[in-house]
Short mmCIF file of C-alpha atoms in Angstrom, two decimals:
data_model
loop_
_atom_site.label_atom_id
_atom_site.label_comp_id
_atom_site.label_asym_id
_atom_site.label_seq_id
_atom_site.Cartn_x
_atom_site.Cartn_y
_atom_site.Cartn_z
CA UNK A 1 14.54 58.57 39.82
CA UNK A 2 13.83 55.16 41.18
CA UNK A 3 12.43 56.62 44.40
CA UNK A 4 10.01 58.90 42.52
CA UNK A 5 8.84 56.05 40.26
CA UNK A 6 8.29 53.90 43.30
CA UNK A 7 6.32 56.62 45.07
CA UNK A 8 4.21 57.23 41.91
CA UNK A 9 3.42 53.61 41.59
CA UNK A 10 2.35 53.37 45.24
CA UNK A 11 0.33 56.58 45.55
CA UNK A 12 -0.80 57.16 41.95
CA UNK A 13 0.76 60.64 41.51
CA UNK A 14 1.33 60.04 37.77
CA UNK A 15 0.84 57.35 35.21
CA UNK A 16 3.98 55.29 34.71
CA UNK A 17 4.87 53.88 31.34
CA UNK A 18 7.12 50.91 31.98
CA UNK A 19 8.92 48.89 29.40
CA UNK A 20 8.51 45.13 29.28
CA UNK A 21 11.11 43.24 31.28
CA UNK A 22 11.39 39.47 32.03
CA UNK A 23 13.02 40.31 35.33
CA UNK A 24 10.79 43.14 36.66
CA UNK A 25 9.14 40.88 39.22
CA UNK A 26 12.21 38.87 40.23
CA UNK A 27 11.91 37.79 43.84
CA UNK A 28 14.62 37.22 46.43
CA UNK A 29 14.56 34.26 48.78
CA UNK A 30 16.68 33.88 51.95
CA UNK A 31 17.56 30.32 52.89
CA UNK A 32 16.21 28.78 56.08
CA UNK A 33 18.07 29.53 59.34
CA UNK A 34 19.14 25.88 59.67
CA UNK A 35 21.18 26.42 56.48
CA UNK A 36 23.08 29.43 57.87
CA UNK A 37 26.79 29.28 58.59
CA UNK A 38 27.22 30.66 62.06
CA UNK A 39 29.89 32.00 64.40
CA UNK A 40 31.77 33.42 61.41
CA UNK A 41 34.85 35.36 62.65
CA UNK A 42 35.71 37.86 59.89
CA UNK A 43 37.46 41.15 59.51
CA UNK A 44 35.55 44.17 58.18
CA UNK A 45 36.64 44.62 54.51
CA UNK A 46 37.83 47.74 52.75
CA UNK A 47 35.34 49.63 50.58
CA UNK A 48 37.26 48.23 47.55
CA UNK A 49 36.48 44.63 48.46
CA UNK A 50 33.27 42.60 48.48
CA UNK A 51 34.59 40.85 51.59
CA UNK A 52 33.93 37.24 50.59
CA UNK A 53 34.70 34.99 47.64
CA UNK A 54 32.71 31.91 46.50
CA UNK A 55 32.39 29.43 43.71
CA UNK A 56 30.66 26.08 43.20
CA UNK A 57 33.17 24.28 45.50
CA UNK A 58 34.32 26.73 48.19
CA UNK A 59 33.67 29.97 50.03
CA UNK A 60 36.41 32.08 51.61
CA UNK A 61 36.59 35.09 53.86
CA UNK A 62 39.35 36.89 55.89
CA UNK A 63 39.53 35.50 59.41
CA UNK A 64 39.60 38.04 62.21
CA UNK A 65 42.77 38.73 64.14
CA UNK A 66 46.42 38.86 63.28
CA UNK A 67 48.26 36.60 60.88
CA UNK A 68 46.52 37.40 57.58
CA UNK A 69 44.42 34.25 57.67
CA UNK A 70 41.58 33.28 55.28
CA UNK A 71 39.00 30.69 56.17
CA UNK A 72 38.06 28.33 53.37
CA UNK A 73 34.90 26.31 53.75
CA UNK A 74 33.01 23.92 51.39
CA UNK A 75 30.34 25.79 49.43
CA UNK A 76 27.57 23.67 50.97
CA UNK A 77 28.86 24.07 54.59
CA UNK A 78 26.20 24.76 57.23
CA UNK A 79 26.37 25.19 61.05
CA UNK A 80 29.03 26.64 63.34
CA UNK A 81 32.55 27.49 62.22
CA UNK A 82 34.87 26.14 64.90
CA UNK A 83 37.71 28.33 66.33
CA UNK A 84 40.11 25.63 65.10
CA UNK A 85 39.01 26.05 61.44
CA UNK A 86 41.91 25.46 59.05
CA UNK A 87 42.95 28.60 57.16
CA UNK A 88 45.23 29.94 54.47
CA UNK A 89 47.95 32.01 56.20
CA UNK A 90 49.78 34.94 54.70
CA UNK A 91 51.29 36.78 57.72
CA UNK A 92 49.86 40.01 56.35
CA UNK A 93 46.32 41.44 56.50
CA UNK A 94 44.18 40.33 53.53
CA UNK A 95 42.23 43.13 51.83
CA UNK A 96 40.73 41.42 48.78
CA UNK A 97 40.22 37.89 47.53
CA UNK A 98 38.95 36.31 44.32
CA UNK A 99 38.64 32.73 42.97
CA UNK A 100 39.89 31.98 39.52
CA UNK A 101 36.96 31.64 36.98
CA UNK A 102 38.82 28.63 35.35
CA UNK A 103 40.29 26.81 38.34
CA UNK A 104 37.90 26.50 41.31
CA UNK A 105 40.84 25.51 43.57
CA UNK A 106 42.83 28.67 42.89
CA UNK A 107 42.40 31.84 44.93
CA UNK A 108 44.21 35.24 44.76
CA UNK A 109 44.74 37.29 47.90
CA UNK A 110 45.73 40.97 47.96
CA UNK A 111 47.60 41.80 51.13
CA UNK A 112 48.86 44.70 53.23
CA UNK A 113 52.50 44.06 52.41
CA UNK A 114 51.93 44.94 48.75
CA UNK A 115 51.94 41.40 47.47
CA UNK A 116 49.38 39.17 45.70
CA UNK A 117 49.45 35.58 46.90
CA UNK A 118 48.09 32.75 44.74
CA UNK A 119 47.04 29.68 46.72
CA UNK A 120 45.97 26.28 45.50
CA UNK A 121 43.29 24.71 47.72
CA UNK A 122 43.48 20.92 48.00
CA UNK A 123 40.63 19.03 46.09
CA UNK A 124 38.98 18.04 49.38
CA UNK A 125 39.43 21.42 51.03
CA UNK A 126 41.68 22.48 53.91
CA UNK A 127 42.41 20.00 56.68
CA UNK A 128 45.35 21.94 58.14
CA UNK A 129 46.65 25.50 57.95
CA UNK A 130 48.22 26.21 54.58
CA UNK A 131 50.96 28.86 54.74
CA UNK A 132 52.83 28.17 51.47
CA UNK A 133 51.44 30.07 48.46
CA UNK A 134 51.69 28.60 44.98
CA UNK A 135 52.87 31.99 43.72
CA UNK A 136 53.73 35.30 45.29
CA UNK A 137 53.37 38.21 42.92
CA UNK A 138 55.69 41.03 44.12
CA UNK A 139 55.48 44.44 42.45
CA UNK A 140 53.43 46.90 44.53
CA UNK A 141 55.09 49.18 47.05
CA UNK A 142 52.04 49.56 49.17
CA UNK A 143 48.94 47.48 50.15
CA UNK A 144 46.90 45.72 47.49
CA UNK A 145 43.20 46.48 47.81
CA UNK A 146 41.83 45.11 44.52
CA UNK A 147 42.48 41.79 42.66
CA UNK A 148 40.44 40.73 39.61
CA UNK A 149 40.84 37.81 37.18
CA UNK A 150 40.40 38.19 33.45
CA UNK A 151 37.01 36.74 32.36
CA UNK A 152 38.25 34.91 29.24
CA UNK A 153 42.05 34.50 29.39
CA UNK A 154 43.53 31.97 31.79
CA UNK A 155 46.17 33.09 34.32
CA UNK A 156 45.67 36.80 33.66
CA UNK A 157 45.08 38.93 36.73
CA UNK A 158 45.02 42.67 37.52
CA UNK A 159 45.93 43.99 40.97
CA UNK A 160 45.64 47.61 42.26
CA UNK A 161 47.34 48.97 45.24
CA UNK A 162 47.72 52.09 47.31
CA UNK A 163 50.68 52.94 45.04
CA UNK A 164 48.06 53.78 42.42
CA UNK A 165 49.22 51.92 39.24
CA UNK A 166 47.17 48.84 38.19
CA UNK A 167 49.45 45.89 37.39
CA UNK A 168 48.78 43.02 34.96
CA UNK A 169 50.20 39.59 35.84
CA UNK A 170 50.82 36.29 34.20
CA UNK A 171 49.89 34.14 37.24
CA UNK A 172 51.36 30.88 35.91
CA UNK A 173 54.77 32.52 35.30
CA UNK A 174 54.52 34.68 38.41
CA UNK A 175 55.59 37.60 36.26
CA UNK A 176 54.56 41.24 36.08
CA UNK A 177 53.65 41.86 32.40
CA UNK A 178 52.78 45.59 32.43
CA UNK A 179 51.76 48.57 34.46
CA UNK A 180 48.54 49.96 32.99
CA UNK A 181 48.80 53.66 33.96
CA UNK A 182 51.83 54.95 35.87
CA UNK A 183 50.40 58.50 35.77
CA UNK A 184 47.41 57.62 37.88
CA UNK A 185 47.38 59.65 41.08
CA UNK A 186 44.63 58.06 43.15
CA UNK A 187 44.07 54.89 45.14
CA UNK A 188 41.94 52.49 42.97
CA UNK A 189 38.59 51.47 44.57
CA UNK A 190 37.45 49.03 41.81
CA UNK A 191 38.60 47.32 38.61
CA UNK A 192 36.59 45.50 35.94
CA UNK A 193 37.33 43.85 32.59
CA UNK A 194 34.88 44.21 29.71
CA UNK A 195 32.89 41.13 28.92
CA UNK A 196 35.04 40.53 25.76
CA UNK A 197 38.15 41.02 27.85
CA UNK A 198 39.57 43.78 25.71
CA UNK A 199 39.11 46.80 28.00
CA UNK A 200 39.87 47.54 31.67
CA UNK A 201 37.96 50.06 33.76
CA UNK A 202 39.09 51.45 37.13
CA UNK A 203 37.64 53.92 39.57
CA UNK A 204 39.37 55.67 42.39
CA UNK A 205 39.33 58.30 45.10
CA UNK A 206 39.86 60.95 42.41
CA UNK A 207 36.14 60.46 41.54
CA UNK A 208 37.11 59.47 38.01
CA UNK A 209 36.28 56.56 35.76
CA UNK A 210 39.34 55.53 33.77
CA UNK A 211 39.03 53.11 30.84
CA UNK A 212 42.03 51.50 29.16
CA UNK A 213 42.94 49.16 26.36
CA UNK A 214 45.62 47.65 28.61
CA UNK A 215 47.52 46.05 25.71
CA UNK A 216 47.74 49.48 23.95
CA UNK A 217 48.83 51.78 26.75
CA UNK A 218 48.37 54.91 24.69
CA UNK A 219 44.61 54.32 24.44
CA UNK A 220 42.79 55.56 27.49
CA UNK A 221 39.70 57.67 28.35
CA UNK A 222 38.62 59.27 31.60
CA UNK A 223 35.60 61.11 32.94
CA UNK A 224 34.48 62.50 36.31
CA UNK A 225 31.97 59.89 37.39
CA UNK A 226 30.61 61.38 40.58
CA UNK A 227 30.53 64.57 42.67
CA UNK A 228 30.34 63.01 46.12
CA UNK A 229 33.39 62.17 48.24
CA UNK A 230 32.54 58.59 49.19
CA UNK A 231 33.71 55.40 47.51
CA UNK A 232 33.14 54.93 43.80
CA UNK A 233 32.73 51.42 42.21
CA UNK A 234 32.50 50.23 38.59
CA UNK A 235 31.64 47.12 36.61
CA UNK A 236 31.39 46.42 32.90
CA UNK A 237 27.84 45.42 31.84
CA UNK A 238 28.85 44.56 28.23
CA UNK A 239 31.73 45.00 25.86
CA UNK A 240 31.37 48.79 25.73
CA UNK A 241 29.23 49.88 28.73
CA UNK A 242 30.38 50.49 32.28
CA UNK A 243 28.10 50.98 35.25
CA UNK A 244 29.37 53.07 38.16
CA UNK A 245 27.91 53.40 41.67
CA UNK A 246 28.71 56.35 43.91
CA UNK A 247 27.24 59.47 45.58
CA UNK A 248 26.18 62.96 44.47
CA UNK A 249 26.84 66.17 46.35
CA UNK A 250 23.75 65.63 48.46
CA UNK A 251 25.21 62.30 49.57
CA UNK A 252 22.49 60.36 47.76
CA UNK A 253 23.46 57.05 46.21
CA UNK A 254 23.36 57.04 42.45
CA UNK A 255 24.16 54.72 39.57
CA UNK A 256 25.34 55.82 36.15
CA UNK A 257 25.85 53.98 32.84
CA UNK A 258 28.68 55.00 30.47
CA UNK A 259 29.39 54.33 26.75
CA UNK A 260 33.14 53.70 26.44
CA UNK A 261 33.35 52.37 22.89
CA UNK A 262 35.48 55.30 21.67
CA UNK A 263 38.63 55.72 23.74
CA UNK A 264 39.65 58.72 21.79
CA UNK A 265 36.87 60.64 23.57
CA UNK A 266 35.64 60.87 27.16
CA UNK A 267 33.08 58.19 28.12
CA UNK A 268 29.52 59.28 27.34
CA UNK A 269 26.95 59.24 30.16
CA UNK A 270 23.97 57.28 28.93
CA UNK A 271 21.98 57.08 32.18
CA UNK A 272 21.99 58.35 35.78
CA UNK A 273 19.54 57.72 38.57
CA UNK A 274 19.37 58.55 42.25
CA UNK A 275 18.63 55.35 44.09
CA UNK A 276 18.20 56.51 47.74
CA UNK A 277 19.93 58.39 50.56
CA UNK A 278 21.63 55.37 52.09
CA UNK A 279 25.17 55.68 53.36
CA UNK A 280 26.67 52.31 52.41
CA UNK A 281 28.38 51.65 49.12
CA UNK A 282 26.55 49.77 46.38
CA UNK A 283 28.62 46.86 45.09
CA UNK A 284 27.67 46.15 41.44
CA UNK A 285 27.56 42.46 40.49
CA UNK A 286 26.77 41.96 36.81
CA UNK A 287 25.05 39.07 35.05
CA UNK A 288 26.19 39.91 31.50
CA UNK A 289 24.01 37.10 30.01
CA UNK A 290 20.73 38.67 31.14
CA UNK A 291 21.99 42.29 31.28
CA UNK A 292 21.05 42.38 34.95
CA UNK A 293 23.07 44.15 37.62
CA UNK A 294 22.56 43.38 41.25
CA UNK A 295 23.46 46.17 43.73
CA UNK A 296 23.92 44.93 47.30
CA UNK A 297 24.29 47.71 49.88
CA UNK A 298 26.99 47.39 52.52
CA UNK A 299 25.71 48.67 55.84
CA UNK A 300 22.11 47.65 55.37
CA UNK A 301 20.25 44.65 54.05
CA UNK A 302 19.06 46.06 50.65
CA UNK A 303 19.79 44.53 47.29
CA UNK A 304 18.65 46.62 44.31
CA UNK A 305 18.44 45.06 40.87
CA UNK A 306 18.69 46.90 37.55
CA UNK A 307 18.55 46.03 33.88
CA UNK A 308 20.51 47.57 30.98
CA UNK A 309 19.22 47.57 27.41
CA UNK A 310 19.92 49.13 23.99
CA UNK A 311 17.11 51.69 23.73
CA UNK A 312 16.74 54.86 25.69
CA UNK A 313 17.04 55.36 28.71
CA UNK A 314 19.42 52.33 28.51
CA UNK A 315 19.07 51.29 32.16
CA UNK A 316 16.25 50.91 34.73
CA UNK A 317 16.24 50.01 38.43
CA UNK A 318 13.58 47.33 38.45
CA UNK A 319 13.20 46.92 42.23
CA UNK A 320 14.78 45.95 45.51
CA UNK A 321 14.90 43.08 48.00
CA UNK A 322 15.47 43.19 51.76
CA UNK A 323 17.91 40.36 52.47
CA UNK A 324 16.77 39.58 55.94
CA UNK A 325 17.18 41.62 59.15
CA UNK A 326 20.93 41.84 59.30
CA UNK A 327 23.29 44.18 57.52
CA UNK A 328 25.43 43.08 54.57
CA UNK A 329 29.17 43.06 55.36
CA UNK A 330 30.18 41.18 52.19
CA UNK A 331 28.65 39.32 49.31
CA UNK A 332 29.74 37.04 46.48
CA UNK A 333 27.89 35.71 43.47
CA UNK A 334 28.04 31.97 42.64
CA UNK A 335 28.57 30.69 39.04
CA UNK A 336 25.59 29.94 36.85
CA UNK A 337 26.33 26.20 37.07
CA UNK A 338 24.83 26.02 40.57
CA UNK A 339 21.43 27.57 39.71
CA UNK A 340 18.22 25.53 40.03
CA UNK A 341 16.89 26.21 36.56
CA UNK A 342 13.87 23.97 37.27
CA UNK A 343 12.74 26.61 39.81
CA UNK A 344 13.63 29.55 37.55
CA UNK A 345 16.57 30.65 39.80
CA UNK A 346 18.61 33.36 38.01
CA UNK A 347 21.14 34.41 40.65
CA UNK A 348 22.55 33.07 43.89
CA UNK A 349 24.68 34.88 46.48
CA UNK A 350 26.64 34.11 49.67
CA UNK A 351 25.92 36.96 52.06
CA UNK A 352 28.40 37.70 54.88
CA UNK A 353 26.25 39.35 57.60
CA UNK A 354 26.98 41.65 60.48
CA UNK A 355 25.70 39.07 62.99
CA UNK A 356 28.59 36.69 62.06
CA UNK A 357 26.61 34.47 59.69
CA UNK A 358 26.87 33.45 56.04
CA UNK A 359 23.43 33.18 54.38
CA UNK A 360 22.44 32.01 50.90
CA UNK A 361 20.18 34.36 48.88
CA UNK A 362 18.65 33.33 45.59
CA UNK A 363 16.70 35.30 43.03
CA UNK A 364 13.88 33.66 41.00
CA UNK A 365 11.68 34.75 38.14
CA UNK A 366 8.05 33.91 38.99
CA UNK A 367 6.62 31.33 36.59
CA UNK A 368 3.53 29.10 36.80
CA UNK A 369 4.11 25.54 38.06
CA UNK A 370 3.04 24.00 34.75
CA UNK A 371 5.50 26.28 32.89
CA UNK A 372 8.34 25.05 35.05
CA UNK A 373 8.07 21.68 33.34
CA UNK A 374 9.94 23.25 30.45
CA UNK A 375 13.36 24.90 30.33
CA UNK A 376 12.72 28.69 30.38
CA UNK A 377 15.19 29.56 27.68
CA UNK A 378 14.02 33.19 27.53
CA UNK A 379 15.66 33.83 30.91
CA UNK A 380 18.56 31.44 30.41
CA UNK A 381 20.69 32.43 27.43
CA UNK A 382 23.84 30.44 26.93
CA UNK A 383 26.48 31.42 29.49
CA UNK A 384 30.25 31.64 29.48
CA UNK A 385 31.84 28.27 30.24
CA UNK A 386 34.53 27.50 32.71
CA UNK A 387 37.00 26.90 29.82
CA UNK A 388 39.26 29.91 28.91
CA UNK A 389 39.04 31.31 25.43
CA UNK A 390 42.78 32.02 25.24
CA UNK A 391 45.98 31.51 27.27
CA UNK A 392 47.84 34.26 29.06
CA UNK A 393 50.57 34.24 26.38
CA UNK A 394 48.01 34.55 23.56
CA UNK A 395 46.18 37.43 25.32
CA UNK A 396 49.29 39.44 26.03
CA UNK A 397 50.40 38.98 22.41
CA UNK A 398 47.14 40.60 21.28
CA UNK A 399 44.71 37.63 20.70
CA UNK A 400 41.36 38.17 22.44
CA UNK A 401 39.31 35.12 21.53
CA UNK A 402 35.58 34.68 21.73
CA UNK A 403 33.91 33.39 24.93
CA UNK A 404 33.09 29.72 24.94
CA UNK A 405 29.40 29.30 25.81
CA UNK A 406 27.34 26.47 27.22
CA UNK A 407 23.66 25.90 27.65
CA UNK A 408 22.13 25.55 31.14
CA UNK A 409 19.36 23.29 29.75
CA UNK A 410 19.15 20.09 31.77
CA UNK A 411 19.12 16.77 29.88
CA UNK A 412 15.58 15.56 29.22
CA UNK A 413 13.97 18.97 29.71
CA UNK A 414 12.32 20.54 26.65
CA UNK A 415 12.66 24.21 25.80
CA UNK A 416 9.72 26.36 26.69
CA UNK A 417 10.03 28.38 23.46
CA UNK A 418 9.16 25.30 21.39
CA UNK A 419 6.20 24.42 23.62
CA UNK A 420 4.97 28.02 23.69
CA UNK A 421 5.13 28.33 19.85
CA UNK A 422 2.91 25.24 19.48
CA UNK A 423 0.46 26.50 22.13
CA UNK A 424 0.37 29.97 20.56
CA UNK A 425 -0.52 28.52 17.18
CA UNK A 426 -3.49 26.72 18.82
CA UNK A 427 -4.47 29.92 20.70
CA UNK A 428 -4.17 32.04 17.58
CA UNK A 429 -6.38 29.68 15.62
CA UNK A 430 -9.00 29.77 18.35
CA UNK A 431 -8.71 33.54 18.54
CA UNK A 432 -9.34 33.91 14.87
CA UNK A 433 -12.49 31.80 15.09
CA UNK A 434 -13.75 33.88 17.96
CA UNK A 435 -13.01 37.09 16.05
CA UNK A 436 -15.22 36.18 13.07
CA UNK A 437 -18.06 38.60 12.59
CA UNK A 438 -16.33 41.47 14.48
CA UNK A 439 -16.62 44.91 12.82
CA UNK A 440 -13.69 46.57 14.54
CA UNK A 441 -15.88 49.20 16.18
CA UNK A 442 -16.12 48.49 19.94
CA UNK A 443 -19.59 50.07 20.36
CA UNK A 444 -21.10 48.27 17.40
CA UNK A 445 -19.48 44.97 18.36
CA UNK A 446 -20.94 45.30 21.94
CA UNK A 447 -24.41 46.04 20.54
CA UNK A 448 -24.22 43.11 18.17
CA UNK A 449 -23.05 40.81 20.96
CA UNK A 450 -25.98 41.92 23.11
CA UNK A 451 -28.38 41.44 20.25
CA UNK A 452 -26.97 37.92 19.63
CA UNK A 453 -27.56 37.01 23.26
CA UNK A 454 -31.12 38.34 23.23
CA UNK A 455 -31.81 36.22 20.16
CA UNK A 456 -31.43 33.19 22.32
CA UNK A 457 -34.60 34.26 24.09
CA UNK A 458 -36.44 35.28 20.95
CA UNK A 459 -35.79 31.82 19.47
CA UNK A 460 -37.35 30.00 22.43
CA UNK A 461 -40.86 28.58 22.19
CA UNK A 462 -41.66 29.91 25.69
CA UNK A 463 -39.98 33.32 25.72
CA UNK A 464 -39.55 35.50 28.87
CA UNK A 465 -42.86 37.25 29.90
CA UNK A 466 -41.66 40.84 29.10
CA UNK A 467 -40.75 39.74 25.62
CA UNK A 468 -44.57 39.25 25.06
CA UNK A 469 -45.47 42.43 26.84
CA UNK A 470 -47.18 40.58 29.66
CA UNK A 471 -45.35 42.17 32.56
CA UNK A 472 -47.03 42.20 36.09
CA UNK A 473 -50.72 42.29 36.66
CA UNK A 474 -52.02 45.63 38.06
CA UNK A 475 -53.86 44.01 41.02
CA UNK A 476 -50.68 42.27 42.16
CA UNK A 477 -49.53 45.46 43.84
CA UNK A 478 -52.77 45.98 45.87
CA UNK A 479 -51.48 44.14 48.88
CA UNK A 480 -48.31 46.32 49.29
#
């Protein structure tokens, strides 16, 4: 387990063989206090919600009190939030909220009355209360606790309510397109699309992981994902792998990784690890480009980070970061476009804290200052762009489309891989020169090296005294 490996590393109880990872020593950084958003009046979210949404332009969170209001602030807002802050207004408690990945001004709100409301935020933000939704998606008979946009298709959204069945919508048309599983008998606690957008995974209070091909309703696979009774969450880490977070029978927090490529069989458990004995839920946030999953813990300040990979054991918890002194109430990841690649920043979050603040947390890969002159393309693979691969009509007709990708390399900044190759060629040439004359036997090479150094003295016209057998005169010790 992660705990046993950590203890072994600290106290030396056993030798740890660790695989190479570019992100093993990633470090978290909390922004300065003068950059906090303060006096944040928010409602405590359900276990199925991350409690806050954010993108490059805005951040939003449910405003405390009646009226189903949602505060919307500029992404770079700092300082106090005034009691007169303009809000979105729904007249029903908001349980989950997500920004569209393709339209930064569009936000979906899942509400207590069983509706999903789609709001369009003005380009310059809210100046007055906005009560008129662009679309109201009506179809659930009970509260909506989960909303999730499709990662590649525009205007495709899934919502999950306390009436159990996940519903797929065409947002632009305001139309219910299909109910994914009408036989489901548990409240859904999380929903996630695969990175290629073909599969949908949900977890619920039945402790099960359900995976669907939503456009072929007959194809589905399920497995019991945890033994514990507390909330279970899920997130796709690739096209065919799902990570779940939950609890075992001892109420210890654990993560599991599942292979779901064959929907004719139950998902195959590839990895399981007990993280710790904390009581708060772990909210998986995946960076599919780098195969990293960040695991913020609601109820304390811990953020674990794990990496998934092809070879056994397929996943490893690399470490943890204490995100300040205050507990995490909610958290949202910002898009890759905001990252400071010149400082090797690989992830940025907005953290909603128990002390009524919003704080910015960033994660950086340590690199030497002279290396930062170059674009570190080993930690910045091309990322999914803000342009959809297909339209809603195309996706519902069966076209998936490949993700459109863009580079994060700034203009005028050279790739480190090109620079390193050239430097390595020079180093390799120098290494070969230094290696000339080596026998391959460590003992013999050491003896030869020592002999070579002593030859420097032998070759001198005035060698050291002992080399001539002169030593110390006998009468020099008489005075001692």
